[in-house]
PDB file of C-alpha atoms and ligand atoms in Angstrom:
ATOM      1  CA  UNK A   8       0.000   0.000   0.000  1.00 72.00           C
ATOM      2  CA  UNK A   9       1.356   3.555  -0.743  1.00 80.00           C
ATOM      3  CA  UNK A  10       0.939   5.200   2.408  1.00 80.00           C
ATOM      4  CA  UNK A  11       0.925   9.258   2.306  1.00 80.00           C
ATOM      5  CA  UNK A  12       3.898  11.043   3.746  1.00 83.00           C
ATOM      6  CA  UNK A  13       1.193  13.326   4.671  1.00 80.00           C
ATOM      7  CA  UNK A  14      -0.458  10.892   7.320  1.00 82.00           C
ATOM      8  CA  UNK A  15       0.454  10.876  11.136  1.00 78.00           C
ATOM      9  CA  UNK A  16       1.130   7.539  11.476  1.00 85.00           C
ATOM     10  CA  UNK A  17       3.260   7.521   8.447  1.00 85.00           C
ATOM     11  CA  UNK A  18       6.282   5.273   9.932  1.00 87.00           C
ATOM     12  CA  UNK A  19       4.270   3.251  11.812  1.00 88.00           C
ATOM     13  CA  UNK A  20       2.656   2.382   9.196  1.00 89.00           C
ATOM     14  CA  UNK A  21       5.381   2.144   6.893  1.00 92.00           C
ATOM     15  CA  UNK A  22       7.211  -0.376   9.176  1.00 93.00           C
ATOM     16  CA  UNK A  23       3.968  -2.492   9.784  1.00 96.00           C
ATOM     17  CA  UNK A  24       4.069  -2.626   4.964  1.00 95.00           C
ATOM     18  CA  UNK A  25       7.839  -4.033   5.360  1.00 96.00           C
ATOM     19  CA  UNK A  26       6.008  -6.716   7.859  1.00 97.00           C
ATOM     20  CA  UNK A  27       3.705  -7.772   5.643  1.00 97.00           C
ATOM     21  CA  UNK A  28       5.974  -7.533   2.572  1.00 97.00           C
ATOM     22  CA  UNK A  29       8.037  -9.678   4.418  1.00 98.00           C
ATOM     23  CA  UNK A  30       5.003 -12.466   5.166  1.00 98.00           C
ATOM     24  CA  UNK A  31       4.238 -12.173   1.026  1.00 98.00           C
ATOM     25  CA  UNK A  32       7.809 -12.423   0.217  1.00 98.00           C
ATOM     26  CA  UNK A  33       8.107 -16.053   2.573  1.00 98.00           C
ATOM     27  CA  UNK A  34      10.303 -14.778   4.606  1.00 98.00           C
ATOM     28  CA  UNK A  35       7.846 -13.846   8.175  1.00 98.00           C
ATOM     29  CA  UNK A  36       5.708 -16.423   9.803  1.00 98.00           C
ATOM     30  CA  UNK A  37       2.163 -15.801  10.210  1.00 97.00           C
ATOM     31  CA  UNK A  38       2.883 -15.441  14.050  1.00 97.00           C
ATOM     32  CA  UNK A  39       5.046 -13.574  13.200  1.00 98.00           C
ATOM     33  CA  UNK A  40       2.325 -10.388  11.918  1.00 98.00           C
ATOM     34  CA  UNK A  41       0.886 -10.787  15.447  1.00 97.00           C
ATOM     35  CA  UNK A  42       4.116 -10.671  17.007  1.00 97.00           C
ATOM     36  CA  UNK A  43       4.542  -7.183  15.181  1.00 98.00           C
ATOM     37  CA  UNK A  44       1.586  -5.826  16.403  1.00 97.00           C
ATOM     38  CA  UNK A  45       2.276  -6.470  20.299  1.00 97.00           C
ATOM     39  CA  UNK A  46       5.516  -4.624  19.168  1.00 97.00           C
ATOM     40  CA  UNK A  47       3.699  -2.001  17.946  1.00 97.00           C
ATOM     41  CA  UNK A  48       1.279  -1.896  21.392  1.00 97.00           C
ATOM     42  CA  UNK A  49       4.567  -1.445  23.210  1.00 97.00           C
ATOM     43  CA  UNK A  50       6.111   1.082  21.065  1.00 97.00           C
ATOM     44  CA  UNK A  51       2.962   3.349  21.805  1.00 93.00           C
ATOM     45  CA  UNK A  52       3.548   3.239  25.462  1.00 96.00           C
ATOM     46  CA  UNK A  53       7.438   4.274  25.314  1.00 96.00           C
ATOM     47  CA  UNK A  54       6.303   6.833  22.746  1.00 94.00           C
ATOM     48  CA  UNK A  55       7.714   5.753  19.664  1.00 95.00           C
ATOM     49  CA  UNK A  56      11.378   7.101  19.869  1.00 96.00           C
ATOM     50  CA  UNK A  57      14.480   5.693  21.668  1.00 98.00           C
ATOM     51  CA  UNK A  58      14.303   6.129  25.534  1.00 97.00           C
ATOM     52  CA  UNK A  59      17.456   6.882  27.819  1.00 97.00           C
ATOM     53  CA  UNK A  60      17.619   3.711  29.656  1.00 97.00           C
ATOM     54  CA  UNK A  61      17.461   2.341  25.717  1.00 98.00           C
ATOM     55  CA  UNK A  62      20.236   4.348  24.868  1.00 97.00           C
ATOM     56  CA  UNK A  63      22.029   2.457  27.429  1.00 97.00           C
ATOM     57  CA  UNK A  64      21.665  -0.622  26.420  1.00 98.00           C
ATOM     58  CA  UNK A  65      22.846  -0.318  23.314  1.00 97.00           C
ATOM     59  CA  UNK A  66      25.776   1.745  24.173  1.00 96.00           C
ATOM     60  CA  UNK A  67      26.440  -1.478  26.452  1.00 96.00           C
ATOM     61  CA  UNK A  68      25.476  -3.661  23.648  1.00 97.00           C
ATOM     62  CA  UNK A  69      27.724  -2.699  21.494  1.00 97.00           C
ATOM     63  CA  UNK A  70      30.551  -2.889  23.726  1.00 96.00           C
ATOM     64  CA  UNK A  71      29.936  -6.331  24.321  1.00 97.00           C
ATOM     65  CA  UNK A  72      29.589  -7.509  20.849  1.00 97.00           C
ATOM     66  CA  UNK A  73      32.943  -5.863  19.816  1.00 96.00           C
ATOM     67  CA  UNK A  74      34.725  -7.567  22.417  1.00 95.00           C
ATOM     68  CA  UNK A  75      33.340 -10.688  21.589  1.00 97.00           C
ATOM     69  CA  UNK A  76      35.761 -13.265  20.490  1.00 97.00           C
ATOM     70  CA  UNK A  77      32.645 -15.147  18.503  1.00 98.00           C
ATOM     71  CA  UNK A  78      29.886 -12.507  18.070  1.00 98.00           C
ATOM     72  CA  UNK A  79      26.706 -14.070  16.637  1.00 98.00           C
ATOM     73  CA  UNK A  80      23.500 -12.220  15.324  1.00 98.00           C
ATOM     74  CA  UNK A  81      20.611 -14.656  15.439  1.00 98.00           C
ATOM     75  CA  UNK A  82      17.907 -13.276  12.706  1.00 98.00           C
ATOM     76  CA  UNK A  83      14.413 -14.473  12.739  1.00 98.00           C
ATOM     77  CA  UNK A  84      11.831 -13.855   9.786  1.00 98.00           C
ATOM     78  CA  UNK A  85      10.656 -10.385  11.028  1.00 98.00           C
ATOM     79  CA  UNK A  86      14.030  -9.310  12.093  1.00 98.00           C
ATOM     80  CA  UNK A  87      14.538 -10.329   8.218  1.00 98.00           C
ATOM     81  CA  UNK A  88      12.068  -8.637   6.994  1.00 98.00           C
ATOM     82  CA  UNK A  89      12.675  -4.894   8.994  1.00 98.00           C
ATOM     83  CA  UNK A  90      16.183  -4.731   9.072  1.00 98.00           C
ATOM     84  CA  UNK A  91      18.029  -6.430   6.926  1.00 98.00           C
ATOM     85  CA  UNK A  92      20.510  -3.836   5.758  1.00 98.00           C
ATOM     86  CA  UNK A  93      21.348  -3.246   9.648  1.00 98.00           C
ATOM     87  CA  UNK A  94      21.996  -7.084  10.087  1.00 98.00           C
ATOM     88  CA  UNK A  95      24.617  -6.614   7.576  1.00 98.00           C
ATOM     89  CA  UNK A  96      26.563  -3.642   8.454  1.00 98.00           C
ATOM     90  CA  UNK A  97      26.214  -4.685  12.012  1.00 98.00           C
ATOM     91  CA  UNK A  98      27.729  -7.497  10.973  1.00 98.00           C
ATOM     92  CA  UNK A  99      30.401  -6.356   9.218  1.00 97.00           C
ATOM     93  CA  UNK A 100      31.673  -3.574  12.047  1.00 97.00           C
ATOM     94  CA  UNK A 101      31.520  -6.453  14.863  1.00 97.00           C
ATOM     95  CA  UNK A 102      32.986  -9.198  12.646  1.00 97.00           C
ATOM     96  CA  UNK A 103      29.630 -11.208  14.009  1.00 98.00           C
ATOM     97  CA  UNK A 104      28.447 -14.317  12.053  1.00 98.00           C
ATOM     98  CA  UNK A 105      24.913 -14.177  10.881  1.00 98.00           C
ATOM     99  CA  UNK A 106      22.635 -17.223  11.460  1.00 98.00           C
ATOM    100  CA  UNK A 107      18.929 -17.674  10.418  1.00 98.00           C
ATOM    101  CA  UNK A 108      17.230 -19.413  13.663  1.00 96.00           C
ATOM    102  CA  UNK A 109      13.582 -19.200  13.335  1.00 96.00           C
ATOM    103  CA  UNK A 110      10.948 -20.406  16.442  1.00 94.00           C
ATOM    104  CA  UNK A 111       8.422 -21.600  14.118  1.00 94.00           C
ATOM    105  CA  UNK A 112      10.540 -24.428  12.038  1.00 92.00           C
ATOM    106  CA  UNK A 113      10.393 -24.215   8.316  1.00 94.00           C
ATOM    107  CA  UNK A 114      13.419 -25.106   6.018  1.00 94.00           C
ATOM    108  CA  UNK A 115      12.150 -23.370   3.071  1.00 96.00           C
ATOM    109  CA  UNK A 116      11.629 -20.123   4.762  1.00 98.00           C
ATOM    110  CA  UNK A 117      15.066 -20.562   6.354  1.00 97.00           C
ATOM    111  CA  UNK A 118      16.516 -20.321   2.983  1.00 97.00           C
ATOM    112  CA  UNK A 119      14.463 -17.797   1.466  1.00 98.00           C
ATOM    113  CA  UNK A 120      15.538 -15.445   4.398  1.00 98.00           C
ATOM    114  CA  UNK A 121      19.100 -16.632   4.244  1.00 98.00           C
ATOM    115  CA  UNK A 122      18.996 -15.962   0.044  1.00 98.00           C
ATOM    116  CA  UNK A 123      17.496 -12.436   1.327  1.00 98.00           C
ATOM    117  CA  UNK A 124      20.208 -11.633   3.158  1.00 98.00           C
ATOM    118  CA  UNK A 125      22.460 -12.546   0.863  1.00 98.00           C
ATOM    119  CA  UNK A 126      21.181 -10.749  -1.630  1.00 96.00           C
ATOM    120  CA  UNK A 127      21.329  -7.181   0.569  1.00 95.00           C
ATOM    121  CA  UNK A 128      25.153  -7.560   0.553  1.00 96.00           C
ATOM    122  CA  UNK A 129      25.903 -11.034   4.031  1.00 98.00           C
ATOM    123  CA  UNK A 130      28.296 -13.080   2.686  1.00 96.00           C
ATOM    124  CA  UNK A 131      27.575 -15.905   4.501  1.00 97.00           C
ATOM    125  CA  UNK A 132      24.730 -16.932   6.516  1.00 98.00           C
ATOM    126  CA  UNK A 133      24.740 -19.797   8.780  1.00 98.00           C
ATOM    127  CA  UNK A 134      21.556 -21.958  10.167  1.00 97.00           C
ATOM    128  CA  UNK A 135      20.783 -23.973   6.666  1.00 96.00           C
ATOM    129  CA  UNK A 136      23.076 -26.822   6.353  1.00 96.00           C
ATOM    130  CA  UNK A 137      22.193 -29.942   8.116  1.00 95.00           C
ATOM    131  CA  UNK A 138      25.685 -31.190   8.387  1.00 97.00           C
ATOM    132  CA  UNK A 139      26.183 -28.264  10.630  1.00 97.00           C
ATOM    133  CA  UNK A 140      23.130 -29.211  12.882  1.00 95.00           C
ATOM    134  CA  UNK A 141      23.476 -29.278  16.788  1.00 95.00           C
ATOM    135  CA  UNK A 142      21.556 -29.079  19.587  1.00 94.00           C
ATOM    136  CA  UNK A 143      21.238 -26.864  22.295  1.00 92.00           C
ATOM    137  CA  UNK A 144      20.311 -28.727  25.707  1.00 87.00           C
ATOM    138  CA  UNK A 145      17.637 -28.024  27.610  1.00 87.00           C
ATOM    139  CA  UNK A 146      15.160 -26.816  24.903  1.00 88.00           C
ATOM    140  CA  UNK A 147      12.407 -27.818  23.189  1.00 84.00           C
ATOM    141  CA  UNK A 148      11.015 -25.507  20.602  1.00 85.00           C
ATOM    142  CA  UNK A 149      12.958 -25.760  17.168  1.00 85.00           C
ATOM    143  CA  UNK A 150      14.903 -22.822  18.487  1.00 88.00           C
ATOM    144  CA  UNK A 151      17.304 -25.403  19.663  1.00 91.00           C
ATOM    145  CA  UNK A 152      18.767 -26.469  16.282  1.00 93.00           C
ATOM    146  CA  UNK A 153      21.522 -24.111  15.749  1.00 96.00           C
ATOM    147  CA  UNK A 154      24.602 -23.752  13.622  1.00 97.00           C
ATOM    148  CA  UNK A 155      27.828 -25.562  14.753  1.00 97.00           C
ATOM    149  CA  UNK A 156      29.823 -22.318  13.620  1.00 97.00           C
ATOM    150  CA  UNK A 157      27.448 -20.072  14.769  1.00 98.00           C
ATOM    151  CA  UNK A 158      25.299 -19.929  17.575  1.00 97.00           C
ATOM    152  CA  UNK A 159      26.606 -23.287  19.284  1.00 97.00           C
ATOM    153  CA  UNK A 160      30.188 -21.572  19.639  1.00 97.00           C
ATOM    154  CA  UNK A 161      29.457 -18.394  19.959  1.00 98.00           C
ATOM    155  CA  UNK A 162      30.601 -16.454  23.096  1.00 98.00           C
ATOM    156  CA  UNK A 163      28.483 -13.414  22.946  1.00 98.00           C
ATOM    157  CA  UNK A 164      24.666 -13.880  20.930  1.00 98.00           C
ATOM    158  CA  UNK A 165      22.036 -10.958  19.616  1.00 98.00           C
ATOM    159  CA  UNK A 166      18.640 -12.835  19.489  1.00 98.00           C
ATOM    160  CA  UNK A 167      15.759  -9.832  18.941  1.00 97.00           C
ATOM    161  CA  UNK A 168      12.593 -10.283  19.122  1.00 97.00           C
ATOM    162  CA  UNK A 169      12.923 -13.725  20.729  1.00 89.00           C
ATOM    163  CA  UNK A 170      10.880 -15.800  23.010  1.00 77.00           C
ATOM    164  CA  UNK A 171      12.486 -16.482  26.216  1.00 77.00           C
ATOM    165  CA  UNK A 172      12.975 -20.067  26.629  1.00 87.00           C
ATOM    166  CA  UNK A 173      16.109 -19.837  24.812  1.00 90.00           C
ATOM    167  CA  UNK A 174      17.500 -17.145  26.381  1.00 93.00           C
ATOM    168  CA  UNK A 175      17.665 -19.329  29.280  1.00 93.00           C
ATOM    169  CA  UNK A 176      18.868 -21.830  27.210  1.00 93.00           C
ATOM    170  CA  UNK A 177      21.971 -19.635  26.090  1.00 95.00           C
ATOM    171  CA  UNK A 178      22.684 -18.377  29.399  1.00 95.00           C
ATOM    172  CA  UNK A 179      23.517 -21.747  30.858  1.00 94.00           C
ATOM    173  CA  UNK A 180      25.561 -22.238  28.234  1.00 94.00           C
ATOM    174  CA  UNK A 181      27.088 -19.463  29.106  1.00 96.00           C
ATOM    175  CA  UNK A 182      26.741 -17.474  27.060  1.00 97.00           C
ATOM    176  CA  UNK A 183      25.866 -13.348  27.103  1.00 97.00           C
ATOM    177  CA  UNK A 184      22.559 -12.826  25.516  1.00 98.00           C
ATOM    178  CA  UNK A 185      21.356  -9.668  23.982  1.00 98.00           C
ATOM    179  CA  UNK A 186      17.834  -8.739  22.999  1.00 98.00           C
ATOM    180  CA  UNK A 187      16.093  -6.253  21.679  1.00 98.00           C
ATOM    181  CA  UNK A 188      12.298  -6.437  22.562  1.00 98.00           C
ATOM    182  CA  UNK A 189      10.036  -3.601  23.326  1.00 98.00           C
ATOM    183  CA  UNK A 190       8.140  -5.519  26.108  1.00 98.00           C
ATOM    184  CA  UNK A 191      10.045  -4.544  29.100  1.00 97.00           C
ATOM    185  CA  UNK A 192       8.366  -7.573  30.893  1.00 96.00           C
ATOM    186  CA  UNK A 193       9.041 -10.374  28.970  1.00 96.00           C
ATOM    187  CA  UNK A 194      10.772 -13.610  30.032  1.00 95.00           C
ATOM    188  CA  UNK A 195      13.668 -12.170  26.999  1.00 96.00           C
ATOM    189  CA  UNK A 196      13.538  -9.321  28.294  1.00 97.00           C
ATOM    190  CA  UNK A 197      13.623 -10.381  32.024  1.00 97.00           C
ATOM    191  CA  UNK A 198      16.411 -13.087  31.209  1.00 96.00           C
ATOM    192  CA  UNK A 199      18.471 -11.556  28.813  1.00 97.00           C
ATOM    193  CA  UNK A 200      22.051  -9.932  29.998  1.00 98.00           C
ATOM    194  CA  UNK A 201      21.135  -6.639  28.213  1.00 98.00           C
ATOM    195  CA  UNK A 202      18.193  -5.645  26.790  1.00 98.00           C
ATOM    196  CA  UNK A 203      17.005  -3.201  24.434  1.00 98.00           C
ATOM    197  CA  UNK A 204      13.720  -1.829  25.408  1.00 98.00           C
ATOM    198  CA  UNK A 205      13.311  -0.673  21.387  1.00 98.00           C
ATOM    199  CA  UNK A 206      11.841  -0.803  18.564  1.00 98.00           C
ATOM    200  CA  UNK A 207      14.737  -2.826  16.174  1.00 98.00           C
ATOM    201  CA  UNK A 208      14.043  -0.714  13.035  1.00 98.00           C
ATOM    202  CA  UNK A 209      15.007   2.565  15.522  1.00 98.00           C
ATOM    203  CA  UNK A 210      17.595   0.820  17.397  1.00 98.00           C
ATOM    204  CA  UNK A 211      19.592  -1.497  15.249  1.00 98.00           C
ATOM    205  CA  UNK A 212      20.632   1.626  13.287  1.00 98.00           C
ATOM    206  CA  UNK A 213      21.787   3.306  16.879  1.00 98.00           C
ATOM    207  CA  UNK A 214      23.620  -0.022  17.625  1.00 98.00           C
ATOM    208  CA  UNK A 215      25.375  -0.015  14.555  1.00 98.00           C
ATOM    209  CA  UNK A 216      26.483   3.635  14.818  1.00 96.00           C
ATOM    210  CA  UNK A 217      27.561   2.942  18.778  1.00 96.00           C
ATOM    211  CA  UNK A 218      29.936  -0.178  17.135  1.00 96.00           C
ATOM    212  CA  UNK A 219      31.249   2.803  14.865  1.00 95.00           C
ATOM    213  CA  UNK A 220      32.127   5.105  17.621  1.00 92.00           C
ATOM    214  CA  UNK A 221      32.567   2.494  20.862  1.00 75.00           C
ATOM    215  CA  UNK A 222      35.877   1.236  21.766  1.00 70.00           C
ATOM    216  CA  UNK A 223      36.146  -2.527  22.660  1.00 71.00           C
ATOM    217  CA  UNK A 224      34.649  -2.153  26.097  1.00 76.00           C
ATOM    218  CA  UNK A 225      32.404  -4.185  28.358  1.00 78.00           C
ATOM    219  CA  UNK A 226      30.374  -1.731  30.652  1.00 81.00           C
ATOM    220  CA  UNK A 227      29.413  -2.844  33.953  1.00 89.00           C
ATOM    221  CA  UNK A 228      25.656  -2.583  32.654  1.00 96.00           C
ATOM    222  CA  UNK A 229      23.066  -4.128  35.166  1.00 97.00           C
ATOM    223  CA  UNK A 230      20.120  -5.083  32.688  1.00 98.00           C
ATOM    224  CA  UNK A 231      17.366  -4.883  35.916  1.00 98.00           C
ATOM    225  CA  UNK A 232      18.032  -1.588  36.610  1.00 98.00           C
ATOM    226  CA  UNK A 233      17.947  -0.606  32.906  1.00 98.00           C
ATOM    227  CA  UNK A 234      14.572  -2.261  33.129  1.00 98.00           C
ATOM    228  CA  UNK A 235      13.290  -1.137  35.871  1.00 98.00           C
ATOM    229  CA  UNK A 236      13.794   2.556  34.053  1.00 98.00           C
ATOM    230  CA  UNK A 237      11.825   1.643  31.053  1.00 98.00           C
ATOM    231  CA  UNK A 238       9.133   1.048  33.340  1.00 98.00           C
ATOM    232  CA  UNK A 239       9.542   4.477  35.113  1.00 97.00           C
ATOM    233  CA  UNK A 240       9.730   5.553  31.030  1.00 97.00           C
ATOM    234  CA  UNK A 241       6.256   4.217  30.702  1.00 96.00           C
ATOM    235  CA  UNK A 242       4.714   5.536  33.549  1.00 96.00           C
ATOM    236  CA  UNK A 243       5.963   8.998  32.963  1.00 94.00           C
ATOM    237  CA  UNK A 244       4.887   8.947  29.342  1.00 93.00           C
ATOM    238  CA  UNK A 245       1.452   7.286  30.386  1.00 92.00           C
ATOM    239  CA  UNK A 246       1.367  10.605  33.373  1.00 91.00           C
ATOM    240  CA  UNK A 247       2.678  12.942  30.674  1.00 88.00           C
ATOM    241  CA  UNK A 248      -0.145  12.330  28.093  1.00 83.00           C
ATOM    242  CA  UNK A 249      -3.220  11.966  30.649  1.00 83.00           C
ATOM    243  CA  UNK A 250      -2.210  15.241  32.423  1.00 74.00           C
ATOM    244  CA  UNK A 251      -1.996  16.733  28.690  1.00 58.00           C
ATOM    245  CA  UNK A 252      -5.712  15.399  27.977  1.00 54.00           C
TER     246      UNK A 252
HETATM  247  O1  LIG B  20      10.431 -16.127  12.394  1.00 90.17           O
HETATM  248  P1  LIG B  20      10.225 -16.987  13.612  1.00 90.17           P
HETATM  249  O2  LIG B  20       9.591 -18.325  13.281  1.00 90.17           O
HETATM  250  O3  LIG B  20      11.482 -17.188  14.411  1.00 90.17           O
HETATM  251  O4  LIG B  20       9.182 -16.230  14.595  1.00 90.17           O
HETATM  252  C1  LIG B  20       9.505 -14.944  15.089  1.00 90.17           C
HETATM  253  C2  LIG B  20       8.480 -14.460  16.145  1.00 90.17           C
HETATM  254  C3  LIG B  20       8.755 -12.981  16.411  1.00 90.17           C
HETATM  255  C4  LIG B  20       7.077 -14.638  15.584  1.00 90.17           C
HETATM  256  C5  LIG B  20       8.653 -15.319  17.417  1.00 90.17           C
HETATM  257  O5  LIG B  20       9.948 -15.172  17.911  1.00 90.17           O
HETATM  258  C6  LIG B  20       7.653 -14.949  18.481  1.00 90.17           C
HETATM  259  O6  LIG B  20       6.553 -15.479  18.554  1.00 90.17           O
HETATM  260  O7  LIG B  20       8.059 -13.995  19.323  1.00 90.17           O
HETATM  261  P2  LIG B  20       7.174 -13.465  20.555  1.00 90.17           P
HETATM  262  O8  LIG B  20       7.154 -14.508  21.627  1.00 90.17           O
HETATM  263  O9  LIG B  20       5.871 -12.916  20.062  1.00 90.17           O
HETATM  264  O10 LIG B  20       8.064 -12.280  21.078  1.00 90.17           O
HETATM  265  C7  LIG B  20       8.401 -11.207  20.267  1.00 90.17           C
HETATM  266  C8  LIG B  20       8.710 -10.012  21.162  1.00 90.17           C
HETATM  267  O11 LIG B  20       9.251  -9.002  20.342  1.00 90.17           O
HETATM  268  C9  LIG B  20       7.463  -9.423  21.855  1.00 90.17           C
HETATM  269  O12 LIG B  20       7.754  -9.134  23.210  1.00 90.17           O
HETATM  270  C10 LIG B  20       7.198  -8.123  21.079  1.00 90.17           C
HETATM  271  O13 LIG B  20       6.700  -7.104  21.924  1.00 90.17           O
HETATM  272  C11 LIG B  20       8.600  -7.765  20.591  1.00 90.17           C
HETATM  273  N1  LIG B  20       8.591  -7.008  19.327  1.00 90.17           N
HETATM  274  C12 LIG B  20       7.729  -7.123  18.284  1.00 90.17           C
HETATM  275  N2  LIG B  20       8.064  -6.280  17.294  1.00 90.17           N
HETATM  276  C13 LIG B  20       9.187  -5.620  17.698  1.00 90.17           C
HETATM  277  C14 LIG B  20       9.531  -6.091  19.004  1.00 90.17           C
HETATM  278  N3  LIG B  20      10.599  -5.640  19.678  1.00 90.17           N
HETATM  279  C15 LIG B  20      11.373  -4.714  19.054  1.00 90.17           C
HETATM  280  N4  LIG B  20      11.109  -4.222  17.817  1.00 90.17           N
HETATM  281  C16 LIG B  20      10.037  -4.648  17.112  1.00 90.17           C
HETATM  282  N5  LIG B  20       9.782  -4.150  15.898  1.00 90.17           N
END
């Protein structure tokens, strides 16, 4: 749909199109268009631009992925579908490895997302060769199947927009998990070691300018407190607008 400059919800709308160009082009999972719009629900409350306590996190995130010795980004079908250009150059800066892990299984759509990526410029992207299959203990959705050079190795792991069983999953594996996820309350966002409280299409092009400017750093960044603020961020938007009406 050609959406008019013109109209007030011009780039939310526009980012909800690239959703559901993404679910005609293969690459999103039904779930996946309801996914978006809890997204969306959430990116009303924080008031659609990136919050402090976000700011944080990915000033933190990006110190931990460029001192990574394995970086990983972990790309799902919407994550596919609304940033891939990001993926890429965030990529590239961090020297991560970029794997296709999807929670609702489907080997075709695996490789039309991996073929999409690859067509915006990854040179390689893991997650869709069986011979490079393992498992990661302790889970059961298909989120477990993950790349032997990628994810399985990997020291430090960016899984947005994620469901939090495997979060847990990663941690005792030791790993260090970043997500983004604009539900402050999730069992990501609640597990993860630091979380981005934003929307991806805002913040994965802050994260990749913070990799630009960051040194390689780890922060001392404590991801309750962070979310504990995006609460307060909520609640003072919420106060904010009803005192306004
Ligand atoms: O492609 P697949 O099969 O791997 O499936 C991907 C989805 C996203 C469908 C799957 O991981 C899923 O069902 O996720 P959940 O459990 O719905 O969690 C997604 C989380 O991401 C929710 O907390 C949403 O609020 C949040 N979210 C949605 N859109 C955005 C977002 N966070 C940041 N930016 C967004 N644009």
């Amino acid at each position: 749909m050609n959406i008019p400059k013109s109209h007030p919800r011009f780039i939310s709308l526009s980012i909800r199109e690239k959703i559901v160009k993404g679910y005609d082009d293969g690459l999103v999972a039904k779930e996946g268009l309801l996914a978006h719009g809890r997204g969306e629900a959430f990116d009303y409350l924080i008031g659609e631009k990136t919050t402090k306590s976000a700011r944080a996190a990915i000033n933190a995130a990006a110190g931990a992925l460029l001192s990574a010795h394995s970086p990983v980004i972990s790309v799902n079908g919407n994550v596919a579908s609304l940033c891939p250009k990001e993926i890429i150059q965030l990529a590239k800066i961090t020297k991560a490895k970029i794997e296709v892990n999807l929670f609702y299984y489907d080997e075709r759509r695996k490789k039309s997302i991996a073929k999409s990526l690859k067509k915006a410029g990854a040179k390689q992207v893991l997650g869709t060769n069986p011979k490079s299959y393992r498992r990661i203990s302790g889970l059961g959705s298909s989120r477990r199947i993950v790349d032997r050079d990628g994810i399985f190795t990997g020291d430090v792991i960016l899984v947005p927009l994620e469901d939090g069983d495997r979060t847990a999953a990663l941690k005792r594996a030791g790993k260090t998990v970043i997500t983004f996820d604009l539900n402050p309350l999730s069992r990501t966002s609640q597990t993860a070691d630091i979380t981005i409280v934003d929307n991806i299409v805002r913040g994965m092009k802050m994260l990749v300018s913070a990799c630009k400017k960051s040194k390689r750093k780890r922060s001392n960044f404590n991801n309750k407190k962070a979310l504990a603020s995006a609460l307060s961020e909520i609640k003072n938007n919420l106060k904010r607008r009803t005192s306004i009406a």
